[in-house]
Coordinates of C-alpha atoms in Angstrom, one line a residue:
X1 CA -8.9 50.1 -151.7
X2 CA -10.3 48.4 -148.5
X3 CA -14.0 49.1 -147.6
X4 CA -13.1 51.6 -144.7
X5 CA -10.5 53.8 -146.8
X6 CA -13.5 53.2 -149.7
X7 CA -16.2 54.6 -146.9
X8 CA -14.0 57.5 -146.0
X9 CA -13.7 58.6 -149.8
X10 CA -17.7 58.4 -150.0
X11 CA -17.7 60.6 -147.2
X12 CA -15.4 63.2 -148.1
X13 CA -17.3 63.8 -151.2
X14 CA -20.4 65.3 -149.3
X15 CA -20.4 68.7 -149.1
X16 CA -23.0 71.1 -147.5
X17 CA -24.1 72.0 -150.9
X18 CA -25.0 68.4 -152.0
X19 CA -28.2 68.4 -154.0
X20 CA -30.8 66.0 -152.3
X21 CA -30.5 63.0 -155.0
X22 CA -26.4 63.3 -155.0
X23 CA -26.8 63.0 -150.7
X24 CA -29.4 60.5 -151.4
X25 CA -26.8 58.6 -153.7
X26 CA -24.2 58.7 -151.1
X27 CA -25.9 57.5 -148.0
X28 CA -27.3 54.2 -150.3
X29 CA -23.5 53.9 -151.2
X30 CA -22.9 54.2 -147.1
X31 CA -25.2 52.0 -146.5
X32 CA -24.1 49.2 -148.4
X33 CA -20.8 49.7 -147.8
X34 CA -21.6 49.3 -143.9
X35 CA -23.9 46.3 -144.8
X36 CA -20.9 44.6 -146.1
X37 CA -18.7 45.5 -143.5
X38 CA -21.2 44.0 -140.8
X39 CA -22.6 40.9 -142.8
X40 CA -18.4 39.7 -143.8
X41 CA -18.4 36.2 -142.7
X42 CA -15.7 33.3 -142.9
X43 CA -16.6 29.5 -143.5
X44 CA -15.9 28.1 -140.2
X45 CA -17.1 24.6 -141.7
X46 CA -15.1 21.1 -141.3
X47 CA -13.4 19.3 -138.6
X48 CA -10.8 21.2 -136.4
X49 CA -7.8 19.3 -134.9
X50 CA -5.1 20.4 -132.1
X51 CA -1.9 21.5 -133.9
X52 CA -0.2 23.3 -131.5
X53 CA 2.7 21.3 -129.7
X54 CA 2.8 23.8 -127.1
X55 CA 2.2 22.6 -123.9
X56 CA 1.7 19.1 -125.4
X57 CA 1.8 17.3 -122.0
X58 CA -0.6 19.2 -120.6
X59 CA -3.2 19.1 -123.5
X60 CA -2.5 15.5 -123.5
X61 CA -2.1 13.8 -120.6
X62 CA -3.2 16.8 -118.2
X63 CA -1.1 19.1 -116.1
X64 CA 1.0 18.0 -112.8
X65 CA -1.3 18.0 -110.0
X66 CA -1.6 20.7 -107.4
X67 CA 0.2 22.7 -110.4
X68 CA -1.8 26.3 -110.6
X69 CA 1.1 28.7 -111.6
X70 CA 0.1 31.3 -114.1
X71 CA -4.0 30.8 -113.4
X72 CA -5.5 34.0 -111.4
X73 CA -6.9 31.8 -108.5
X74 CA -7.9 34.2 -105.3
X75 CA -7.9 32.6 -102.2
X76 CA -11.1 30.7 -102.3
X77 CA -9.6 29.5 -105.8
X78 CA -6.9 28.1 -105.0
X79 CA -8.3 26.6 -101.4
X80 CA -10.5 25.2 -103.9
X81 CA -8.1 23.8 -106.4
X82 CA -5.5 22.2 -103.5
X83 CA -8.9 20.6 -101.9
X84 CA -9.3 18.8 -105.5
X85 CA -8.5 15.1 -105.2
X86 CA -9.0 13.1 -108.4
X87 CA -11.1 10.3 -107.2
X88 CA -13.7 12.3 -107.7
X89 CA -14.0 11.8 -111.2
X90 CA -14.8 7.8 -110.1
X91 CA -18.3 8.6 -108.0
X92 CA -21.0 7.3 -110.5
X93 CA -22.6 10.5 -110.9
X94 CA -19.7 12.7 -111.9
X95 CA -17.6 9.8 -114.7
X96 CA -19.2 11.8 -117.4
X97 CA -19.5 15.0 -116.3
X98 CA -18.2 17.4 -119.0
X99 CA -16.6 20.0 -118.9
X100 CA -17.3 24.4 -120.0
X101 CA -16.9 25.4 -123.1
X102 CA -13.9 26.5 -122.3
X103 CA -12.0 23.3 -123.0
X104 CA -11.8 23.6 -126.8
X105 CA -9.2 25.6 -126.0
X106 CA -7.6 23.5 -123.0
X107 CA -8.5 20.3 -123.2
X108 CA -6.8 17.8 -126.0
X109 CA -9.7 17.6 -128.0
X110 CA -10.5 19.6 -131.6
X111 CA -14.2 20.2 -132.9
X112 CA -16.3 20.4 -136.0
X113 CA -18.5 23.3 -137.2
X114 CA -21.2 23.1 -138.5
X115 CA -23.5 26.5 -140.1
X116 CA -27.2 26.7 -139.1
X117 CA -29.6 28.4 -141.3
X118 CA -32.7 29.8 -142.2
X119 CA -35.2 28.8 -144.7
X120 CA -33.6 31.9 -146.6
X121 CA -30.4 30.3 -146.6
X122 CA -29.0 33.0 -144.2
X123 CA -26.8 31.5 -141.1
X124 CA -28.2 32.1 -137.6
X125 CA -26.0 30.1 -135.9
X126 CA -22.7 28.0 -136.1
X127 CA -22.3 24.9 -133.7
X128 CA -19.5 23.6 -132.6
X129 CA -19.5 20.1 -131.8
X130 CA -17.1 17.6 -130.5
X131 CA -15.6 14.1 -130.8
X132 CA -15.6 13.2 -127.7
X133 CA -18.0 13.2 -124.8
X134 CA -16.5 15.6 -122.5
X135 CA -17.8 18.7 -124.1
X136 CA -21.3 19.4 -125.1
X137 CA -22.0 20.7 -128.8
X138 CA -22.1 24.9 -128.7
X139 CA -24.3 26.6 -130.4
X140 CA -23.4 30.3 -131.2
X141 CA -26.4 32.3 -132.3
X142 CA -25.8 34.3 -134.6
X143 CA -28.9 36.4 -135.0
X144 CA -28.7 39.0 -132.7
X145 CA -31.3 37.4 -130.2
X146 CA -30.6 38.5 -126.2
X147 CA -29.0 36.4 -123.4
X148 CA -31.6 35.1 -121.2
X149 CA -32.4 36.1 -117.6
X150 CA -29.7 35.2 -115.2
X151 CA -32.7 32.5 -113.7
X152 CA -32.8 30.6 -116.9
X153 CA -31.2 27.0 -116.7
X154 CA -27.3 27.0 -116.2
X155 CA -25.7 24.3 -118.6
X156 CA -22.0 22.6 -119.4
X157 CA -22.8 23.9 -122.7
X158 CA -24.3 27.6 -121.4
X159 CA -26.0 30.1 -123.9
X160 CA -23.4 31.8 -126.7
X161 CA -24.0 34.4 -128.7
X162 CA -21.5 35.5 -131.8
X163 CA -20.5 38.2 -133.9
X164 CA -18.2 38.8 -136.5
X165 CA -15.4 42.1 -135.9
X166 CA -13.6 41.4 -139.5
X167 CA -12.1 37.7 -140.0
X168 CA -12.8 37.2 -136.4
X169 CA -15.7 35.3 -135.0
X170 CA -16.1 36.7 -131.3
X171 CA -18.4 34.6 -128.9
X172 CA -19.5 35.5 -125.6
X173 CA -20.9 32.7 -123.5
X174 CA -23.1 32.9 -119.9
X175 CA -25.5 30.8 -117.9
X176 CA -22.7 27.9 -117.4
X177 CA -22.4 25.3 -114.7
X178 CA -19.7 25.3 -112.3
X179 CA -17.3 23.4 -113.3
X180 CA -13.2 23.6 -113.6
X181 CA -10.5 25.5 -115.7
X182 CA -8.3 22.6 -115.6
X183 CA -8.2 18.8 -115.7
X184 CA -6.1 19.3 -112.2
X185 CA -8.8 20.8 -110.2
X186 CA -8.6 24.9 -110.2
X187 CA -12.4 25.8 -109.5
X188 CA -14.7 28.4 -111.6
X189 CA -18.2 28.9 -110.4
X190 CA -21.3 28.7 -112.3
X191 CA -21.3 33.5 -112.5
X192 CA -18.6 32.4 -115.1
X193 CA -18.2 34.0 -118.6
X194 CA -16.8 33.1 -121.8
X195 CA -15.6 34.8 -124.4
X196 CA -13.7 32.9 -127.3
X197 CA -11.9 34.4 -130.3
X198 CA -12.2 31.9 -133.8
X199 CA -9.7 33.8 -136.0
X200 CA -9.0 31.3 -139.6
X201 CA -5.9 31.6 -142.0
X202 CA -6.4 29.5 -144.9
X203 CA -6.1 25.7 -143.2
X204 CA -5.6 26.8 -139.8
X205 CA -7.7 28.3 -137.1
X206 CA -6.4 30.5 -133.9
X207 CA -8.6 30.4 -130.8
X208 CA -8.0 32.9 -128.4
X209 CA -10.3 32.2 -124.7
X210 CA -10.7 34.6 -122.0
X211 CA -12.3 33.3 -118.4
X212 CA -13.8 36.0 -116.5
X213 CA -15.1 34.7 -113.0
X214 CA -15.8 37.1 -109.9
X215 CA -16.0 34.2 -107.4
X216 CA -12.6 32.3 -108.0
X217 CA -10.8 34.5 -110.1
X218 CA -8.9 37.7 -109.5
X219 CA -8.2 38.3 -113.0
X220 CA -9.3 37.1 -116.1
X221 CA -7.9 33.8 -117.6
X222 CA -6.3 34.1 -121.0
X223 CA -5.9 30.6 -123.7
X224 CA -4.8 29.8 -126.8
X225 CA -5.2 27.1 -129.2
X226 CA -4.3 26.5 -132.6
X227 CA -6.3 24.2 -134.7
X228 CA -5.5 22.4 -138.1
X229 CA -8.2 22.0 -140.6
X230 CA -8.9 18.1 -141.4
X231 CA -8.5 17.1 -145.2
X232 CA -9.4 14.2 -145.1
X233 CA -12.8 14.7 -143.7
X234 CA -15.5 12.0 -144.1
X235 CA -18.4 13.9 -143.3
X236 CA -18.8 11.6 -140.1
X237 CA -17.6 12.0 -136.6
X238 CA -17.0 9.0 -134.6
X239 CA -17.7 10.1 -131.2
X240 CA -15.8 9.0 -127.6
X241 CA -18.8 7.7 -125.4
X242 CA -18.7 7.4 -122.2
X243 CA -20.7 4.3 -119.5
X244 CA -20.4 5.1 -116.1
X245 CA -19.2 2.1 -114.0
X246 CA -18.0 0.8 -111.3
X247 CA -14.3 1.2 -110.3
X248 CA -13.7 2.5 -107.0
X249 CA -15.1 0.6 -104.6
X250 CA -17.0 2.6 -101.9
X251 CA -16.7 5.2 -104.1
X252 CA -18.5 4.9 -107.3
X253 CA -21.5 3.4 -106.5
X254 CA -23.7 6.5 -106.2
X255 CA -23.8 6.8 -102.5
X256 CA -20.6 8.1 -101.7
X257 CA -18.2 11.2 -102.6
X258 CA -14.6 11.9 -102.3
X259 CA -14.2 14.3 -99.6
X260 CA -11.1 16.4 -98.8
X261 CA -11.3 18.8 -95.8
X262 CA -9.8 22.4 -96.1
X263 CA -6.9 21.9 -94.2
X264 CA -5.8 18.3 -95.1
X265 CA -3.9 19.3 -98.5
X266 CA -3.3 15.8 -100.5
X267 CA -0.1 14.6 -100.9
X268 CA -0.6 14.7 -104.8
X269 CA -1.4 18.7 -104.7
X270 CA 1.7 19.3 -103.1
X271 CA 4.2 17.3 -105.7
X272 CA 5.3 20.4 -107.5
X273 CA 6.8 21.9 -104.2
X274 CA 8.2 17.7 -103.2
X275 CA 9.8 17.2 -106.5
X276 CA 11.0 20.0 -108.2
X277 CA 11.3 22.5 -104.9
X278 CA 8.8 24.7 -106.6
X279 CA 7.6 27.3 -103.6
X280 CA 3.7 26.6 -103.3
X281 CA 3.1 30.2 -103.5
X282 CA 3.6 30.0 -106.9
X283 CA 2.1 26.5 -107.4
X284 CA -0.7 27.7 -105.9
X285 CA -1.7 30.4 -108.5
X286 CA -3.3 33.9 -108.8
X287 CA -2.9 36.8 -110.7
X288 CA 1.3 37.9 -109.4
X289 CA 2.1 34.2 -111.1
X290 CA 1.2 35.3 -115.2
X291 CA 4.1 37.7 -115.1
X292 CA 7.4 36.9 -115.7
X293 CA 8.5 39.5 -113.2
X294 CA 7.1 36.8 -110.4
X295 CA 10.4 35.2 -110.5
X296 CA 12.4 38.0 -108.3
X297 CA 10.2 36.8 -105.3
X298 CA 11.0 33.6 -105.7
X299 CA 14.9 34.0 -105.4
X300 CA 15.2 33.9 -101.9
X301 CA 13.0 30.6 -101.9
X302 CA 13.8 28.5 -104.3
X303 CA 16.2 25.5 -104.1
X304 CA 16.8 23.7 -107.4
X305 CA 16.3 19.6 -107.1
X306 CA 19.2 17.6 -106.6
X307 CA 18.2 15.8 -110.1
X308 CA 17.7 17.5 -113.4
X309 CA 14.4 15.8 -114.0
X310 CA 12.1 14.0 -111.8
X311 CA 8.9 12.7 -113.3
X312 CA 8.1 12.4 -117.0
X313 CA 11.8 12.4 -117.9
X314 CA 12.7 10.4 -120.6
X315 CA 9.9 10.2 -122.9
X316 CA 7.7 11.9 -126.0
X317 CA 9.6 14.1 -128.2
X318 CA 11.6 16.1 -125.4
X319 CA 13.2 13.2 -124.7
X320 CA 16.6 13.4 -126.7
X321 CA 16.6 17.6 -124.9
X322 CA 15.7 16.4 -121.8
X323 CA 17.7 13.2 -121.4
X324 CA 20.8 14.8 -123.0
X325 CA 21.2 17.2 -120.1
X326 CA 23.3 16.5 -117.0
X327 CA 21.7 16.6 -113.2
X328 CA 22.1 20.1 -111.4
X329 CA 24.0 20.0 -108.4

């Protein structure tokens, strides 16, 4: 008998005519029974890899640029996102930017948690760390302790609090820096939230992230990751460090920035539409393009490319599908 069905049994034995020690009896038996309920926690502990092979070339290698299709961009979104231009990331003062929390979900990257505790031995918080230097170590506070005025100091790594709603550890994240929702450039401001879902079945963990943002969103942002529990563990992380330098240059010595005007689209943003004929009101994003019914208005637009595939044909594990398949007419 499960502790709800157990708690409902409890309560259906108390009758108006209870003496005062039986109803004293049953609301201690309540009691505990909701204590349980509340303080049920699951060992997060170890290191977390990527499993999924879902979407591989785009947790791996990034998504095609200019590519927004199935992100709820509104129109300042996705002006933003097709004003993007890569070169960016070479000015000095932005090669080791990181990025939200956020990308343990969508980025290539896994993590390792780690409980915090008391002196009593009780957890108040679990961080979640990372291998590499793109993402900051989150710490999820666990002990019920409030947000903080929406003054206080915005961060990459923002202020999280957690709680537990079964085997589920749900996290709610504010105060983060603007920063972007994917490696290609779609914007989301620094008013963002972030709520992640850590959900573990024996070895393997399901994350589950939801991006709310009023500025460049029109919806919120759904992801999902699946993780793979690291058995062979040393204890040790080896981090990915990263020394700005020089590589650009004119560009990446601290005095100058890579600026793209809102009406000169580059070339790279458009490739989607170049290549594969894609229309760019679907490359360009918001809410219409998460549904699968999106397709019908795009009928009357779309012209399949005289070549099967165009770009990243004929390599990784698609390769025998993809390169086994005859060019379209």
């Amino acid at each position: 008998m499960g502790p709800i069905t157990l708690l409902a049994e409890v309560l259906r034995g108390v009758s108006m005519k209870s003496s005062r020690l039986t109803l004293g009896i049953t609301l201690c038996a309540v009691q505990a029974l909701c204590s349980g309920i509340v303080n049920a926690q699951v060992d997060l502990s170890g290191n977390w890899v990527v499993e999924s092979t879902q979407e591989q070339r785009i947790h791996g290698s990034g998504p095609f640029p200019g590519n927004f299709a199935g992100i709820p961009l509104n129109e300042q979104g996705r002006e933003g996102g097709f004003a993007y231009s890569g070169d960016q990331h070479e000015e000095l003062y932005r090669q080791c930017e990181p990025w939200s929390v956020h990308y343990i979900v969508a980025g290539p990257w896994g993590g390792r948690f780690t409980a915090m505790r008391d002196a009593s031995g009780r957890i108040i918080a679990w961080q979640l760390s990372s291998p590499a230097y793109d993402r900051l170590p989150m710490t999820i506070w666990m002990d019920g302790r409030p947000h903080p005025s929406s003054q206080a100091l915005h961060t990459y790594a923002g202020f999280t609090t957690g709680q537990w709603s079964g085997n589920t550890l749900a996290t709610y994240s504010t105060h983060l820096k603007d920063s972007y929702l994917e490696r290609n450039g779609p914007p989301v401001s620094n008013r963002q939230t972030v709520s992640l879902f850590f959900t573990r079945h024996a070895d393997e963990l399901m994350v589950l992230g939801v991006v709310r943002d009023p500025v460049y969103l029109e919806a919120p942002y759904a992801l999902a990751q699946d993780f793979q529990l690291a058995l062979t563990d040393t204890g040790e992380e080896v981090p990915l460090y990263c020394q700005p330098a020089e590589v650009v240059e004119g560009l990446s010595d601290g005095f100058h920035t890579a600026t793209v005007l809102p009406d000169q689209i580059p070339a790279a943003q458009t490739q989607m539409h170049r290549l594969y004929g894609i229309p760019l009101d679907a490359t360009g994003g918001g809410a219409a393009t998460m549904y699968p019914e999106f397709r019908r208005r795009l009928q009357a637009e779309y012209h399949p490319p005289t070549a099967y595939c165009r770009q990243f044909c004929c390599s990784g594990r698609s390769a025998a599908l993809v390169c086994s398949r005859p060019a379209q007419p």
